[in-house]
Coordinates of C-alpha atoms and ligand atoms in Angstrom, one line a residue:
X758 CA -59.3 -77.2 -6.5
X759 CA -59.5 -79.2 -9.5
X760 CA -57.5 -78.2 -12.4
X761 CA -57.8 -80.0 -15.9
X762 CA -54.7 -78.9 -17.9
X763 CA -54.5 -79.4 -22.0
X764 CA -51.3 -79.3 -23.8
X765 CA -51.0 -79.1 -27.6
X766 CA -48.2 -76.8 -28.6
X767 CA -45.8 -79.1 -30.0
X768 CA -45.7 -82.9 -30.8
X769 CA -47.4 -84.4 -27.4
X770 CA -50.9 -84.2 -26.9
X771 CA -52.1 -84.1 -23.3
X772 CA -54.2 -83.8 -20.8
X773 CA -54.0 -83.8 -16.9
X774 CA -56.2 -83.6 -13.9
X775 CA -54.5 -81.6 -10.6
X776 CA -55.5 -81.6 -7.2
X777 CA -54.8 -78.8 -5.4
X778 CA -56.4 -78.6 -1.7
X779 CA -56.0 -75.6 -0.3
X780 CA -56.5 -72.8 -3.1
X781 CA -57.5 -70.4 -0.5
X782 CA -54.7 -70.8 2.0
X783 CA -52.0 -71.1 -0.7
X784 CA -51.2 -68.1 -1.9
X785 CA -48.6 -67.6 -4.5
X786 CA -48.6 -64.5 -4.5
X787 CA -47.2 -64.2 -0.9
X788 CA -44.3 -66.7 -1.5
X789 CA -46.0 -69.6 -0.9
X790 CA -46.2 -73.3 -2.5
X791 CA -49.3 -74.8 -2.6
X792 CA -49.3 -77.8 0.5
X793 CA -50.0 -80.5 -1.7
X794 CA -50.2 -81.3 -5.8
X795 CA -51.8 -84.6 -6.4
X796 CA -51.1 -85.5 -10.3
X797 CA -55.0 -87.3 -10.7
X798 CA -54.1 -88.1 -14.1
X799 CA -50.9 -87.3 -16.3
X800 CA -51.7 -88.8 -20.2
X801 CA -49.6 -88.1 -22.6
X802 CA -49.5 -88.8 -26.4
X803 CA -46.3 -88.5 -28.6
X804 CA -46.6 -88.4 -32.1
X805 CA -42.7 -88.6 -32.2
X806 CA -42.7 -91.8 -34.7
X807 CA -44.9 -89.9 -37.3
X808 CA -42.5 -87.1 -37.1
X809 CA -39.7 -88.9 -37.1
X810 CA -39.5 -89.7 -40.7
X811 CA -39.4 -86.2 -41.8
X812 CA -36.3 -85.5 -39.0
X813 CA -38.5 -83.2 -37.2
X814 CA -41.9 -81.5 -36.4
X815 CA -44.4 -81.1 -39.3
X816 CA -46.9 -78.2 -38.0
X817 CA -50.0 -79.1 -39.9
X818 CA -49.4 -83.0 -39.7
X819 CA -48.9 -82.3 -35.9
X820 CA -52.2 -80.4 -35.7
X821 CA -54.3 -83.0 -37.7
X822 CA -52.8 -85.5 -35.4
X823 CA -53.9 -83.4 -31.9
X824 CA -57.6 -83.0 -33.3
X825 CA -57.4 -87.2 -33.7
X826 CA -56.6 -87.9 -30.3
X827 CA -57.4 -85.1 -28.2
X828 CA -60.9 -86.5 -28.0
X829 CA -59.4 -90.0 -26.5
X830 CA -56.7 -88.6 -24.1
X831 CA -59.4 -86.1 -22.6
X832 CA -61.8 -89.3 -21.9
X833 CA -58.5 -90.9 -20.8
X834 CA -57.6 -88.5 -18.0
X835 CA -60.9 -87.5 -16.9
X836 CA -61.2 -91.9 -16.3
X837 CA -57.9 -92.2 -14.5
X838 CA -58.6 -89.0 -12.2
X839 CA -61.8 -90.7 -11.4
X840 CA -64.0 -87.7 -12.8
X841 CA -67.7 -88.9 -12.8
X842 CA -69.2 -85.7 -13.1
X843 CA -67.1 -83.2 -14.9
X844 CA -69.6 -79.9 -13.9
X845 CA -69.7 -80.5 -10.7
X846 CA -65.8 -81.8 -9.9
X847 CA -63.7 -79.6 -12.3
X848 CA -63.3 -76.5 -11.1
X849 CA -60.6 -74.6 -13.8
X850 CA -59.1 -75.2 -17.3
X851 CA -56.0 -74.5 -18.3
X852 CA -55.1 -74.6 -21.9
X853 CA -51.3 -74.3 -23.5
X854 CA -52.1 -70.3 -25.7
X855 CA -48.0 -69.8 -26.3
X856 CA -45.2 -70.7 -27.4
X857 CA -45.6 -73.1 -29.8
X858 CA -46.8 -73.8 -33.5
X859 CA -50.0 -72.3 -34.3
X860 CA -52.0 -74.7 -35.8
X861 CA -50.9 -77.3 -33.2
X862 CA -51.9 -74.9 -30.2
X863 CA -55.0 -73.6 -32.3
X864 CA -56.7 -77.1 -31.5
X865 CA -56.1 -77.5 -28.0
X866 CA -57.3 -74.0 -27.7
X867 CA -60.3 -74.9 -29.9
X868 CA -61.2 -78.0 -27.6
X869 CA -60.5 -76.4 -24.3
X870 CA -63.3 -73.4 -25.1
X871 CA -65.6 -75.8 -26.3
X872 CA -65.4 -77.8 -23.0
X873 CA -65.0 -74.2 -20.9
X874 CA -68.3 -73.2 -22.5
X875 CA -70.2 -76.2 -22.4
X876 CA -69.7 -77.1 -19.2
X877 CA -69.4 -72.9 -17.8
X878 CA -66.1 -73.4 -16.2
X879 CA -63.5 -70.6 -15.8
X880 CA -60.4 -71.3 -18.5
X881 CA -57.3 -69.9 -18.6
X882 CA -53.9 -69.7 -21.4
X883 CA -51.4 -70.7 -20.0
X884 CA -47.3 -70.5 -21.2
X885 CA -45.9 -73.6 -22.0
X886 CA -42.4 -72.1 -20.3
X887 CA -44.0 -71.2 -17.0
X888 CA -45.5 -74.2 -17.5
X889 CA -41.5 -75.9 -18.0
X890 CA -40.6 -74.2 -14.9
X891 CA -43.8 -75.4 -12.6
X892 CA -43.0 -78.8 -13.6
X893 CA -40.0 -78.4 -10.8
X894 CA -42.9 -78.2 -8.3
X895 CA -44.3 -81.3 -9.4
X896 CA -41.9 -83.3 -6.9
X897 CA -43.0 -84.7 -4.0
X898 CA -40.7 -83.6 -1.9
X899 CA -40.3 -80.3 -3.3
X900 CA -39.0 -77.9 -0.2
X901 CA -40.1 -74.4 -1.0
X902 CA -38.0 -71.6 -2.7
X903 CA -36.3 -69.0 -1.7
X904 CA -37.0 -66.2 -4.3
X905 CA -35.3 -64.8 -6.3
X906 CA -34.5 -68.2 -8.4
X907 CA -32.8 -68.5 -11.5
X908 CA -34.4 -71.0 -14.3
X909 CA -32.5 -72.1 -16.9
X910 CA -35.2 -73.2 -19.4
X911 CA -33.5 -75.8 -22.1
X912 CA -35.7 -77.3 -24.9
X913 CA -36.3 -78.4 -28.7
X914 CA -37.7 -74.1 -29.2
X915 CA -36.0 -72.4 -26.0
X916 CA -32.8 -71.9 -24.4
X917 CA -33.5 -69.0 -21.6
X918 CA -31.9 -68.0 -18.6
X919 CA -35.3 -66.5 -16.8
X920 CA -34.9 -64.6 -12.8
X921 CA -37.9 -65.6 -11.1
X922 CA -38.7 -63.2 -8.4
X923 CA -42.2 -64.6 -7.1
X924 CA -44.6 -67.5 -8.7
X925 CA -45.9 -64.8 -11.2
X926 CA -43.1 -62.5 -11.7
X927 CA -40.8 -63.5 -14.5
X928 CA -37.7 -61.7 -16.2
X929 CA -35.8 -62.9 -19.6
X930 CA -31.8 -62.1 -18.5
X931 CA -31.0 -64.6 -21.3
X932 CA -31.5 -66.3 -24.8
X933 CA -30.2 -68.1 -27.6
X934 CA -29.3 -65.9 -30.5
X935 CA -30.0 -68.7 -33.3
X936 CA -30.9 -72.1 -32.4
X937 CA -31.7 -73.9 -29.2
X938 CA -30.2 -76.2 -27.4
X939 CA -32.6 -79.1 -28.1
X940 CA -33.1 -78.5 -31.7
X941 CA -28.9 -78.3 -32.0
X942 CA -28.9 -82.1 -30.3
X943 CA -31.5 -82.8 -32.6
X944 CA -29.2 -81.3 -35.6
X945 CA -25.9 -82.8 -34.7
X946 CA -27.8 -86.2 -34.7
X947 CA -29.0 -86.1 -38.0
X948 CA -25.4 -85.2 -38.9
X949 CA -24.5 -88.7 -36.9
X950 CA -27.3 -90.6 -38.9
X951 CA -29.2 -91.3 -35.6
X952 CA -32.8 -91.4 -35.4
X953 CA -35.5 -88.1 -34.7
X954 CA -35.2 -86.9 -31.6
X955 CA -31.7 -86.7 -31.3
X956 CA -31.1 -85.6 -28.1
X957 CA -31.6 -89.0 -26.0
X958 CA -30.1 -90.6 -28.9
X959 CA -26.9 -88.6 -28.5
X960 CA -26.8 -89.0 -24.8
X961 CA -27.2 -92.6 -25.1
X962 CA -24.4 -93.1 -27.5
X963 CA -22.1 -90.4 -25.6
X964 CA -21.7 -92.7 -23.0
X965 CA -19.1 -94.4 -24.7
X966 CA -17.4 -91.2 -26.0
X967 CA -14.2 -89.4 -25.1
X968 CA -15.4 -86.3 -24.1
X969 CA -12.2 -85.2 -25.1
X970 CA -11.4 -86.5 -28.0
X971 CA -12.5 -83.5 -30.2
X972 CA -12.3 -80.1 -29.2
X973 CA -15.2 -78.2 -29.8
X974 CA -15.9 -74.5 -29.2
X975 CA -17.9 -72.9 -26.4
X976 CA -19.9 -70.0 -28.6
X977 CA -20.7 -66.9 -26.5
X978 CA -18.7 -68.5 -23.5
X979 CA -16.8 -65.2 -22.5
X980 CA -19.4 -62.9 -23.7
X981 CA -20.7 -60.4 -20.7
X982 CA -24.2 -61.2 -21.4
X983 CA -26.2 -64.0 -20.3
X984 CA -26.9 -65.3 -24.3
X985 CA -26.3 -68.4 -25.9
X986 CA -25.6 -69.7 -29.4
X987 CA -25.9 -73.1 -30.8
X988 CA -25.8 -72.7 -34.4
X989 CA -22.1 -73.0 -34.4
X990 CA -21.0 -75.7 -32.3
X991 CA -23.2 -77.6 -34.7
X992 CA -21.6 -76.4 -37.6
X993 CA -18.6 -77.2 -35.7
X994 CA -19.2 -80.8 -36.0
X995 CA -20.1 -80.3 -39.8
X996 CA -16.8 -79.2 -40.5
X997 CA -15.5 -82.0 -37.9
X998 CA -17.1 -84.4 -39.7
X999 CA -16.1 -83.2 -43.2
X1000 CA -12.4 -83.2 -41.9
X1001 CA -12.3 -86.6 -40.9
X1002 CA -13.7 -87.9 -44.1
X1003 CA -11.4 -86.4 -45.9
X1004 CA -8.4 -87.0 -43.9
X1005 CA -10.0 -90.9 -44.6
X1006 CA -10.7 -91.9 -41.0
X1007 CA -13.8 -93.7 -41.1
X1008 CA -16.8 -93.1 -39.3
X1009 CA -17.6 -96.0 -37.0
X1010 CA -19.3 -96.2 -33.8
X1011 CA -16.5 -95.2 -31.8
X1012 CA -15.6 -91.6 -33.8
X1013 CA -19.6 -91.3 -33.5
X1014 CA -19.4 -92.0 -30.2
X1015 CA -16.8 -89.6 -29.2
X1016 CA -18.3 -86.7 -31.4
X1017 CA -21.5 -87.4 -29.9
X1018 CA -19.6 -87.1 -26.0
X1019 CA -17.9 -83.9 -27.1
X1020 CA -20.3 -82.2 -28.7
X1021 CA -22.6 -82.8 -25.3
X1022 CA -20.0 -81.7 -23.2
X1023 CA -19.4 -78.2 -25.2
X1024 CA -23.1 -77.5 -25.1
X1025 CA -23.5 -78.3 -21.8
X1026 CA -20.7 -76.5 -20.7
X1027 CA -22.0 -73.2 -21.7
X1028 CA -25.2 -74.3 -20.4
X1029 CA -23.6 -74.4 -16.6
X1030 CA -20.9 -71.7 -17.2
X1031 CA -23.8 -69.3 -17.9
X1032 CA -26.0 -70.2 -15.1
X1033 CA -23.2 -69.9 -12.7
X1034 CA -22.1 -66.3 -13.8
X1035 CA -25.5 -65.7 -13.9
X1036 CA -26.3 -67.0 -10.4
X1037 CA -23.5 -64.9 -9.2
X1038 CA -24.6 -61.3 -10.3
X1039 CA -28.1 -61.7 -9.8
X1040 CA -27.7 -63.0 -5.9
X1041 CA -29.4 -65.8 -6.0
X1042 CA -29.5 -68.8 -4.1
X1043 CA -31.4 -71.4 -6.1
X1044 CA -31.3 -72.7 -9.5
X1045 CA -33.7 -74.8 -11.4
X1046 CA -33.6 -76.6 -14.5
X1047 CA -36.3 -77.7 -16.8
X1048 CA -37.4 -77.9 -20.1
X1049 CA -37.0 -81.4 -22.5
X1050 CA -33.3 -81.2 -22.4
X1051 CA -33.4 -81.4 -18.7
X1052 CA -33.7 -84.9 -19.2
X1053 CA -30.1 -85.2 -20.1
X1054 CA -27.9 -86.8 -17.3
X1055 CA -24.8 -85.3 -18.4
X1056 CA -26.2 -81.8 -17.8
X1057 CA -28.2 -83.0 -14.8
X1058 CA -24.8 -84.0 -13.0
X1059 CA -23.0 -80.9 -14.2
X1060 CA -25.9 -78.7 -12.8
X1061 CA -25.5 -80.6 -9.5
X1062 CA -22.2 -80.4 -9.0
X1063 CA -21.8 -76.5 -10.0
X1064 CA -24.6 -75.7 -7.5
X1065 CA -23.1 -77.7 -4.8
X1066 CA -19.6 -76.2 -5.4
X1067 CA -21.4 -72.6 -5.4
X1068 CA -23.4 -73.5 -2.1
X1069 CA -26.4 -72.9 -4.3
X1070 CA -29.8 -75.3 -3.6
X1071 CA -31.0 -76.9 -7.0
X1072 CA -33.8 -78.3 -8.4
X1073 CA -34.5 -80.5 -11.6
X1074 CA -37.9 -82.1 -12.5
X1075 CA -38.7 -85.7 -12.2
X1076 CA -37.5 -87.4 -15.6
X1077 CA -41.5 -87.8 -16.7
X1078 CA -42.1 -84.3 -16.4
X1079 CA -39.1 -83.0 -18.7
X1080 CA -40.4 -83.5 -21.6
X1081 CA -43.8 -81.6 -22.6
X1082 CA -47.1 -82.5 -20.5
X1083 CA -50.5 -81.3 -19.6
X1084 CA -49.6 -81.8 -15.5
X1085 CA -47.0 -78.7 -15.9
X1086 CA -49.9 -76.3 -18.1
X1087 CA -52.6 -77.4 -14.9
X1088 CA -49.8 -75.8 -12.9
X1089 CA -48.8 -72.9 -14.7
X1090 CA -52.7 -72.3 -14.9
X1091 CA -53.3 -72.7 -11.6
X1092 CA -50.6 -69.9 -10.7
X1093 CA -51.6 -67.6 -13.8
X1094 CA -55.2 -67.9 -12.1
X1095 CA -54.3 -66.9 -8.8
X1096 CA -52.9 -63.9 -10.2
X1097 CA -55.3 -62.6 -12.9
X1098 CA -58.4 -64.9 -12.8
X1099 CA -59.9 -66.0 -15.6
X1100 CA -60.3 -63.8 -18.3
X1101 CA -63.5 -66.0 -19.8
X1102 CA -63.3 -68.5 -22.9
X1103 CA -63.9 -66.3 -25.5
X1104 CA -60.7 -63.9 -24.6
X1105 CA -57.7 -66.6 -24.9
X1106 CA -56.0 -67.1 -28.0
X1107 CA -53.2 -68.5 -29.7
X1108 CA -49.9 -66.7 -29.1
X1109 CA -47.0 -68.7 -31.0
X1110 CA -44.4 -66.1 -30.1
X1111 CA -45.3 -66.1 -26.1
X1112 CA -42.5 -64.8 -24.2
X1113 CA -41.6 -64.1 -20.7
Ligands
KG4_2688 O1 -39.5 -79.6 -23.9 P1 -39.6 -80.5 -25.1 O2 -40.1 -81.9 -24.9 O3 -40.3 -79.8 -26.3 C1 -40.2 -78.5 -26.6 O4 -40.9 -77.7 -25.9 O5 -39.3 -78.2 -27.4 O6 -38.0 -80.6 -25.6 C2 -37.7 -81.4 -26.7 C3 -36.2 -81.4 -26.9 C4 -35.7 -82.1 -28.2 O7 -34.8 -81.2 -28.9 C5 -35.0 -83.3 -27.6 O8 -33.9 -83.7 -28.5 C6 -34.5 -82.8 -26.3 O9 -35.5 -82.0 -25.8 N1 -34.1 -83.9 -25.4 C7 -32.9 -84.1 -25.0 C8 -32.9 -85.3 -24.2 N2 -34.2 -85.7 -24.1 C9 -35.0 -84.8 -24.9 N3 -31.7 -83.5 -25.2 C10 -30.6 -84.0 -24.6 N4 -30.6 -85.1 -23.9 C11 -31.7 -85.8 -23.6 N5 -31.7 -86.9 -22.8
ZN2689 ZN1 -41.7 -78.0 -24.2

């Protein structure tokens, strides 16, 4: 099976091509992982420098953008998968319908039914946090779960601890109260004067931090919930901040340095608390990470070792799928598929709220 996926929900415009063989013999729904994924094509295009300048994502700058070059990364992907004849090869669509800014996802959505109609191909929405989790599968040598599994889903919008109990049964166990992780990376670095997005810029600086230096606190750390809240560790670092300059210390690379490797380690430190406490009373036996903050190696060592101290197997994505792509929403669609069908072009729409 053929998949084209089409991702527009954010800043990245994209478009991927899957090969899945063996649609009929893999069934998700029956616990199992398709054989084999061939990524035919995986194009992605950030409009991260445009953004950059206003510190973050403009939603109706990000749309006009998408509608430039959806056009190009489709033609793109369909040459690098080696599509001649899209009618006769493609056999599903997959479009991003939630979460996500709604003008951004309105023109993926827009260009997927156009090409879903055109062409009379099944399409499906599919969630750009399923999509997140999938991109663990997207491994080549992915071993199959053992369900449940516990996800812990960390980017610029989401910080969620989801229990997934099959490839389409998902439960929500816990959230962020305020702000996400991501977008509290991206925060503190604005605070640090370092460039849009923050959070490989603060990882890249934290190397040469004292993780120690300043203590910072662990919000919602002994809470008997499985939340999160990153709105004040980043005020934290305000007041940090504030306190230095006026006790006269000077902010040089070093003091950034260090505030950028304690501030990482606080967040992440909730991050792996949580999912172990979570791991614990829910039974599992596997977690996964995913999501753009995935990509951060301090949190990727720190999951490692927690699951290997808790006998727990583990699972991150490759680094090029952490960050938002069409190969994950080909994914997510091909599992949403299995499990509903398609629903025909004219019944998906936008859903900026899209939850578990
Ligand atoms: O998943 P993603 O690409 O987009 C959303 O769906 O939000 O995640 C983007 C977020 C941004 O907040 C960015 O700062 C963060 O992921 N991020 C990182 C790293 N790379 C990206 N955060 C911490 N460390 C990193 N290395
Ligand atoms: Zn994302």
């Amino acid at each position: 099976m053929m998949i084209l996926g089409i991702e527009t929900s954010c800043d990245e415009t994209a478009v991927a091509v899957l090969d899945i063989p063996d649609l009929a013999s893999a069934r998700p729904r029956t616990g199992k992982s398709p054989e084999e994924i061939k990524i035919r094509a995986n194009i992605v295009s950030s409009q991260i420098k445009l953004h950059a300048e206003f510190g973050g994502v403009v939603p109706n700058l990000a749309a006009r953008e998408h509608v430039k070059n959806i056009s190009h990364v489709f033609e793109t992907a369909l040459k690098t998968a080696g599509i001649a004849n899209f009618e006769k090869e493609i056999d599903l669509i997959a479009v991003t319908h939630g979460p996500g800014l709604g003008p951004a996802l309105l023109v993926g959505i827009a260009f997927a039914k156009t090409i879903a109609m055109t062409h009379d191909k099944p399409l499906i929405g599919a969630s750009h946090l399923e999509g997140h989790i999938f991109s663990n599968w997207l491994n080549n040598d992915f071993k199959e779960p053992k369900f449940p599994l516990l996800n812990l889903v960390v980017s610029g919008g989401h910080t969620e601890l989801v229990l997934m109990r099959d490839y389409n049964d998902f439960e929500l166990i816990g959230e962020t109260m305020d702000d996400a992780v991501g977008e509290a990376f991206d925060k503190v670095a604005r605070l640090l004067g370092l460039g849009y997005p923050g959070g490989p810029e603060i990882s890249r600086i934290a190397e040469k931090g004292n993780p120690k230096k300043f203590p910072l606190p662990r919000p919602m750390l002994h809470s008997k919930n499985f939340n999160f809240s990153y709105s004040g560790l980043k005020t934290a670092v305000l007041y940090l901040l504030r306190d230095l300059k006026e006790k006269g210390v000077a902010i040089d690379e070093q003091v950034k340095a260090d505030i950028a490797a304690s501030f990482q380690e606080a967040a992440v430190d909730v991050l792996i608390q949580k999912t172990k406490q979570a791991a614990r009373e829910k039974e599992v036996s596997a977690i996964f990470l995913s999501g753009g903050v995935s990509a951060n190696t301090a949190l990727r060592t720190a999951f490692k070792n927690m699951a290997e101290e808790n006998g727990l197997t583990y699972s991150y994505p490759p680094l090029a799928y952490t960050g938002d792509n069409a190969a994950m929403i080909a994914l997510a669609g091909y599992f949403a598929y299995q499990k509903n069908g398609s629903t025909g072009w004219q019944n998906v729409d936008m859903k900026p709220n899209l939850g578990f």
